[in-house]
PDB file of C-alpha atoms in Angstrom:
ATOM      1  CA  MET O  52     168.418 114.720 116.207  1.00  0.00           C
ATOM      2  CA  THR O  53     164.701 115.488 116.158  1.00  0.00           C
ATOM      3  CA  ALA O  54     163.054 117.867 118.588  1.00  0.00           C
ATOM      4  CA  ALA O  55     160.682 116.507 121.203  1.00  0.00           C
ATOM      5  CA  LEU O  56     156.993 116.622 120.407  1.00  0.00           C
ATOM      6  CA  VAL O  57     154.416 118.436 122.517  1.00  0.00           C
ATOM      7  CA  THR O  58     150.639 118.482 122.189  1.00  0.00           C
ATOM      8  CA  PRO O  59     149.209 121.767 123.431  1.00  0.00           C
ATOM      9  CA  VAL O  60     145.445 121.721 124.011  1.00  0.00           C
ATOM     10  CA  VAL O  61     143.835 125.133 123.561  1.00  0.00           C
ATOM     11  CA  ARG O  62     140.798 125.513 125.828  1.00  0.00           C
ATOM     12  CA  ASP O  63     138.590 128.512 125.237  1.00  0.00           C
ATOM     13  CA  GLU O  64     135.755 130.142 127.157  1.00  0.00           C
ATOM     14  CA  GLU O  65     133.137 128.230 125.178  1.00  0.00           C
ATOM     15  CA  GLY O  66     134.575 124.892 126.299  1.00  0.00           C
ATOM     16  CA  ARG O  67     136.149 124.018 122.945  1.00  0.00           C
ATOM     17  CA  ARG O  68     139.339 121.954 123.107  1.00  0.00           C
ATOM     18  CA  ILE O  69     141.611 122.155 120.075  1.00  0.00           C
ATOM     19  CA  SER O  70     144.890 120.212 120.113  1.00  0.00           C
ATOM     20  CA  ARG O  71     147.822 120.107 117.731  1.00  0.00           C
ATOM     21  CA  THR O  72     150.998 118.061 118.033  1.00  0.00           C
ATOM     22  CA  MET O  73     154.070 120.072 117.163  1.00  0.00           C
ATOM     23  CA  ARG O  74     157.826 120.097 117.645  1.00  0.00           C
ATOM     24  CA  ALA O  75     159.036 121.842 120.784  1.00  0.00           C
ATOM     25  CA  THR O  76     161.080 124.089 118.486  1.00  0.00           C
ATOM     26  CA  ASP O  77     158.159 125.215 116.268  1.00  0.00           C
ATOM     27  CA  GLU O  78     156.858 128.756 116.715  1.00  0.00           C
ATOM     28  CA  LEU O  79     153.612 128.897 118.681  1.00  0.00           C
ATOM     29  CA  GLN O  80     152.096 131.041 115.931  1.00  0.00           C
ATOM     30  CA  ALA O  81     151.399 127.748 114.112  1.00  0.00           C
ATOM     31  CA  LEU O  82     149.203 126.643 117.040  1.00  0.00           C
ATOM     32  CA  MET O  83     147.443 130.012 117.107  1.00  0.00           C
ATOM     33  CA  ASP O  84     146.805 129.948 113.349  1.00  0.00           C
ATOM     34  CA  PHE O  85     145.483 126.389 113.666  1.00  0.00           C
ATOM     35  CA  TYR O  86     143.054 127.482 116.403  1.00  0.00           C
ATOM     36  CA  TYR O  87     141.706 130.372 114.296  1.00  0.00           C
ATOM     37  CA  ALA O  88     141.345 128.096 111.237  1.00  0.00           C
ATOM     38  CA  THR O  89     139.538 125.440 113.294  1.00  0.00           C
ATOM     39  CA  VAL O  90     137.209 127.905 115.053  1.00  0.00           C
ATOM     40  CA  PRO O  91     136.177 130.344 112.286  1.00  0.00           C
ATOM     41  CA  VAL O  92     133.645 132.151 114.534  1.00  0.00           C
ATOM     42  CA  VAL O  93     136.591 133.645 116.444  1.00  0.00           C
ATOM     43  CA  PRO O  94     138.044 136.590 114.508  1.00  0.00           C
ATOM     44  CA  ARG O  95     141.699 136.050 113.608  1.00  0.00           C
ATOM     45  CA  SER O  96     144.152 137.914 115.847  1.00  0.00           C
ATOM     46  CA  GLU O  97     141.543 138.580 118.540  1.00  0.00           C
ATOM     47  CA  GLY O  98     141.881 137.173 122.013  1.00  0.00           C
ATOM     48  CA  VAL O  99     144.847 136.068 124.060  1.00  0.00           C
ATOM     49  CA  PHE O 100     146.576 132.696 124.454  1.00  0.00           C
ATOM     50  CA  CYS O 101     147.952 132.056 127.970  1.00  0.00           C
ATOM     51  CA  TYR O 102     150.081 129.293 129.485  1.00  0.00           C
ATOM     52  CA  ARG O 103     150.328 129.130 133.276  1.00  0.00           C
ATOM     53  CA  GLY O 104     149.102 132.676 133.456  1.00  0.00           C
ATOM     54  CA  GLU O 105     151.624 134.063 130.990  1.00  0.00           C
ATOM     55  CA  ARG O 106     150.509 135.563 127.697  1.00  0.00           C
ATOM     56  CA  LEU O 107     152.050 133.564 124.820  1.00  0.00           C
ATOM     57  CA  ASP O 108     154.140 135.201 122.123  1.00  0.00           C
ATOM     58  CA  GLY O 109     153.605 133.493 118.756  1.00  0.00           C
ATOM     59  CA  ARG O 110     157.257 134.025 117.806  1.00  0.00           C
ATOM     60  CA  ARG O 111     158.428 131.890 120.726  1.00  0.00           C
ATOM     61  CA  THR O 112     158.433 128.088 120.938  1.00  0.00           C
ATOM     62  CA  PRO O 113     156.914 125.563 123.363  1.00  0.00           C
ATOM     63  CA  ARG O 114     160.473 124.937 124.586  1.00  0.00           C
ATOM     64  CA  CYS O 115     160.796 128.637 125.541  1.00  0.00           C
ATOM     65  CA  TYR O 116     157.830 128.209 127.902  1.00  0.00           C
ATOM     66  CA  GLY O 117     158.970 124.878 129.356  1.00  0.00           C
ATOM     67  CA  MET O 118     156.171 122.866 127.725  1.00  0.00           C
ATOM     68  CA  GLU O 119     158.569 120.253 126.402  1.00  0.00           C
ATOM     69  CA  GLY O 120     158.734 118.075 129.512  1.00  0.00           C
ATOM     70  CA  GLU O 121     154.989 118.037 130.074  1.00  0.00           C
ATOM     71  CA  GLY O 122     154.155 115.545 127.350  1.00  0.00           C
ATOM     72  CA  ARG O 123     150.708 115.318 125.834  1.00  0.00           C
ATOM     73  CA  GLY O 124     147.861 117.612 126.718  1.00  0.00           C
ATOM     74  CA  VAL O 125     149.734 120.788 127.689  1.00  0.00           C
ATOM     75  CA  ARG O 126     146.929 123.208 128.592  1.00  0.00           C
ATOM     76  CA  VAL O 127     146.847 126.583 126.843  1.00  0.00           C
ATOM     77  CA  ASP O 128     143.961 128.908 127.735  1.00  0.00           C
ATOM     78  CA  PHE O 129     142.365 131.186 125.141  1.00  0.00           C
ATOM     79  CA  PHE O 130     140.422 134.240 126.282  1.00  0.00           C
ATOM     80  CA  LEU O 131     138.490 136.175 123.651  1.00  0.00           C
ATOM     81  CA  ALA O 132     137.397 139.058 125.865  1.00  0.00           C
ATOM     82  CA  MET O 133     140.372 140.489 127.713  1.00  0.00           C
ATOM     83  CA  ARG O 134     138.717 143.508 129.277  1.00  0.00           C
ATOM     84  CA  PRO O 135     140.957 145.353 131.728  1.00  0.00           C
ATOM     85  CA  GLY O 136     140.435 143.865 135.156  1.00  0.00           C
ATOM     86  CA  ALA O 137     138.405 140.833 133.976  1.00  0.00           C
ATOM     87  CA  PHE O 138     141.191 138.394 134.833  1.00  0.00           C
ATOM     88  CA  VAL O 139     143.892 138.217 137.460  1.00  0.00           C
ATOM     89  CA  THR O 140     147.058 136.171 137.506  1.00  0.00           C
ATOM     90  CA  VAL O 141     147.882 134.851 140.952  1.00  0.00           C
ATOM     91  CA  THR O 142     151.265 133.377 141.872  1.00  0.00           C
ATOM     92  CA  VAL O 143     151.407 131.375 145.102  1.00  0.00           C
ATOM     93  CA  ARG O 144     154.857 131.068 146.667  1.00  0.00           C
ATOM     94  CA  ASP O 145     156.210 129.482 149.801  1.00  0.00           C
ATOM     95  CA  ASP O 146     159.755 129.228 151.089  1.00  0.00           C
ATOM     96  CA  GLN O 147     160.292 125.649 149.885  1.00  0.00           C
ATOM     97  CA  GLU O 148     158.787 125.337 146.400  1.00  0.00           C
ATOM     98  CA  PRO O 149     158.928 127.384 143.203  1.00  0.00           C
ATOM     99  CA  GLY O 150     155.945 129.640 142.604  1.00  0.00           C
ATOM    100  CA  VAL O 151     152.686 128.275 141.220  1.00  0.00           C
ATOM    101  CA  THR O 152     150.902 130.625 138.803  1.00  0.00           C
ATOM    102  CA  ARG O 153     147.339 130.544 137.545  1.00  0.00           C
ATOM    103  CA  THR O 154     145.197 132.983 135.556  1.00  0.00           C
ATOM    104  CA  MET O 155     141.593 133.153 136.689  1.00  0.00           C
ATOM    105  CA  ARG O 156     138.498 135.271 136.267  1.00  0.00           C
ATOM    106  CA  ARG O 157     137.918 137.656 139.120  1.00  0.00           C
ATOM    107  CA  ALA O 158     134.491 136.065 139.628  1.00  0.00           C
ATOM    108  CA  ASP O 159     135.822 132.474 139.853  1.00  0.00           C
ATOM    109  CA  PRO O 160     136.092 130.829 143.281  1.00  0.00           C
ATOM    110  CA  MET O 161     139.535 130.354 144.817  1.00  0.00           C
ATOM    111  CA  ARG O 162     138.926 126.562 144.891  1.00  0.00           C
ATOM    112  CA  GLY O 163     140.576 126.250 141.470  1.00  0.00           C
ATOM    113  CA  LEU O 164     143.716 128.042 142.642  1.00  0.00           C
ATOM    114  CA  ILE O 165     143.849 126.061 145.896  1.00  0.00           C
ATOM    115  CA  ASP O 166     143.412 122.709 144.115  1.00  0.00           C
ATOM    116  CA  PHE O 167     145.989 123.702 141.496  1.00  0.00           C
ATOM    117  CA  TYR O 168     148.492 124.616 144.219  1.00  0.00           C
ATOM    118  CA  TYR O 169     148.008 121.296 146.026  1.00  0.00           C
ATOM    119  CA  ALA O 170     148.388 119.403 142.729  1.00  0.00           C
ATOM    120  CA  MET O 171     151.644 121.196 141.908  1.00  0.00           C
ATOM    121  CA  THR O 172     153.320 121.015 145.345  1.00  0.00           C
ATOM    122  CA  PRO O 173     153.876 118.387 148.042  1.00  0.00           C
ATOM    123  CA  HIS O 174     151.755 120.322 150.545  1.00  0.00           C
ATOM    124  CA  GLU O 175     149.015 118.362 152.276  1.00  0.00           C
ATOM    125  CA  GLU O 176     145.286 118.872 151.842  1.00  0.00           C
ATOM    126  CA  GLY O 177     143.818 120.775 154.718  1.00  0.00           C
ATOM    127  CA  THR O 178     146.495 123.469 154.790  1.00  0.00           C
ATOM    128  CA  PHE O 179     144.836 126.680 155.903  1.00  0.00           C
ATOM    129  CA  ILE O 180     145.295 129.675 153.658  1.00  0.00           C
ATOM    130  CA  ASN O 181     145.156 133.039 155.425  1.00  0.00           C
ATOM    131  CA  PHE O 182     144.564 136.412 153.818  1.00  0.00           C
ATOM    132  CA  ASN O 183     145.222 139.431 155.995  1.00  0.00           C
ATOM    133  CA  GLY O 184     144.726 137.307 159.070  1.00  0.00           C
ATOM    134  CA  ARG O 185     141.574 135.510 157.983  1.00  0.00           C
ATOM    135  CA  GLN O 186     141.091 132.122 156.382  1.00  0.00           C
ATOM    136  CA  ILE O 187     140.177 132.165 152.714  1.00  0.00           C
ATOM    137  CA  SER O 188     137.160 130.074 151.883  1.00  0.00           C
ATOM    138  CA  PRO O 189     137.407 128.030 148.676  1.00  0.00           C
ATOM    139  CA  GLU O 190     134.190 129.801 147.630  1.00  0.00           C
ATOM    140  CA  ASP O 191     135.764 133.275 147.961  1.00  0.00           C
ATOM    141  CA  THR O 192     136.499 135.030 144.676  1.00  0.00           C
ATOM    142  CA  PRO O 193     139.225 137.551 143.849  1.00  0.00           C
ATOM    143  CA  VAL O 194     136.479 140.210 143.895  1.00  0.00           C
ATOM    144  CA  ASP O 195     135.481 139.133 147.435  1.00  0.00           C
ATOM    145  CA  LEU O 196     139.134 139.495 148.426  1.00  0.00           C
ATOM    146  CA  GLU O 197     139.346 142.927 146.776  1.00  0.00           C
ATOM    147  CA  MET O 198     141.771 141.707 144.098  1.00  0.00           C
ATOM    148  CA  GLU O 199     140.735 144.204 141.482  1.00  0.00           C
ATOM    149  CA  GLY O 200     141.814 147.427 139.899  1.00  0.00           C
ATOM    150  CA  ASP O 201     144.570 148.381 137.507  1.00  0.00           C
ATOM    151  CA  GLU O 202     147.464 148.569 139.966  1.00  0.00           C
ATOM    152  CA  ASP O 203     149.737 145.722 141.020  1.00  0.00           C
ATOM    153  CA  TYR O 204     150.026 144.750 144.646  1.00  0.00           C
ATOM    154  CA  ASP O 205     151.247 141.848 146.752  1.00  0.00           C
ATOM    155  CA  ILE O 206     149.100 139.676 148.984  1.00  0.00           C
ATOM    156  CA  TYR O 207     150.752 137.507 151.626  1.00  0.00           C
ATOM    157  CA  PHE O 208     149.484 134.106 152.668  1.00  0.00           C
ATOM    158  CA  GLU O 209     150.688 131.921 155.508  1.00  0.00           C
ATOM    159  CA  PRO O 210     149.784 128.233 155.809  1.00  0.00           C
ATOM    160  CA  SER O 211     149.151 126.752 159.195  1.00  0.00           C
ATOM    161  CA  ARG O 212     149.403 123.055 159.852  1.00  0.00           C
ATOM    162  CA  PRO O 213     148.649 121.232 163.069  1.00  0.00           C
ATOM    163  CA  ASN O 214     151.857 120.890 165.133  1.00  0.00           C
ATOM    164  CA  SER O 215     154.026 122.735 162.600  1.00  0.00           C
ATOM    165  CA  ASP O 216     155.602 126.121 162.197  1.00  0.00           C
ATOM    166  CA  HIS O 217     154.065 128.718 159.930  1.00  0.00           C
ATOM    167  CA  LEU O 218     155.669 129.097 156.508  1.00  0.00           C
ATOM    168  CA  PRO O 219     155.376 132.387 154.632  1.00  0.00           C
ATOM    169  CA  TRP O 220     153.469 132.349 151.348  1.00  0.00           C
ATOM    170  CA  GLN O 221     153.342 135.179 148.950  1.00  0.00           C
ATOM    171  CA  VAL O 222     150.680 135.631 146.333  1.00  0.00           C
ATOM    172  CA  THR O 223     151.396 138.225 143.693  1.00  0.00           C
ATOM    173  CA  ARG O 224     148.414 139.463 141.731  1.00  0.00           C
ATOM    174  CA  ARG O 225     148.711 141.053 138.303  1.00  0.00           C
ATOM    175  CA  VAL O 226     145.832 142.216 136.141  1.00  0.00           C
ATOM    176  CA  LEU O 227     146.116 141.092 132.522  1.00  0.00           C
ATOM    177  CA  LEU O 228     145.316 143.909 130.116  1.00  0.00           C
TER     178      LEU O 228
END
């Protein structure tokens, strides 16, 4: 029996998109080596590969990260400059769905996280996201929301929908080092 095939697409900060079809049981180091060979301006072994906000370990397989069922075009982010505090990983949770995780720059607007959450859950557009009692604007950044520093802390969100009860959301922020 042959292993399922996956096609991770590595997207880096310069906008390059490098893809490689591989077995779900192959070590991810093959993908990483392929990226470095294809983009020689990036020094080998520098930078970090992330999938859904989690740093990838080259000794693990796509199957270990649950990439197998996603088919073609599984997005893997590559960040060359991983300065402490430059990126945050935000996990949005509610009481009905599994958490949705995304790594983002602290200077990026929350629109990307909000759109990603709506795409990954059955929640309706127009759900209000509250942070410490105030609505988060899609233009707000993690810096605007004081999501910075080297310590971990939890941030709680609560959606409000017309004519519905409030559901608790939890957003956990971790700084990638």
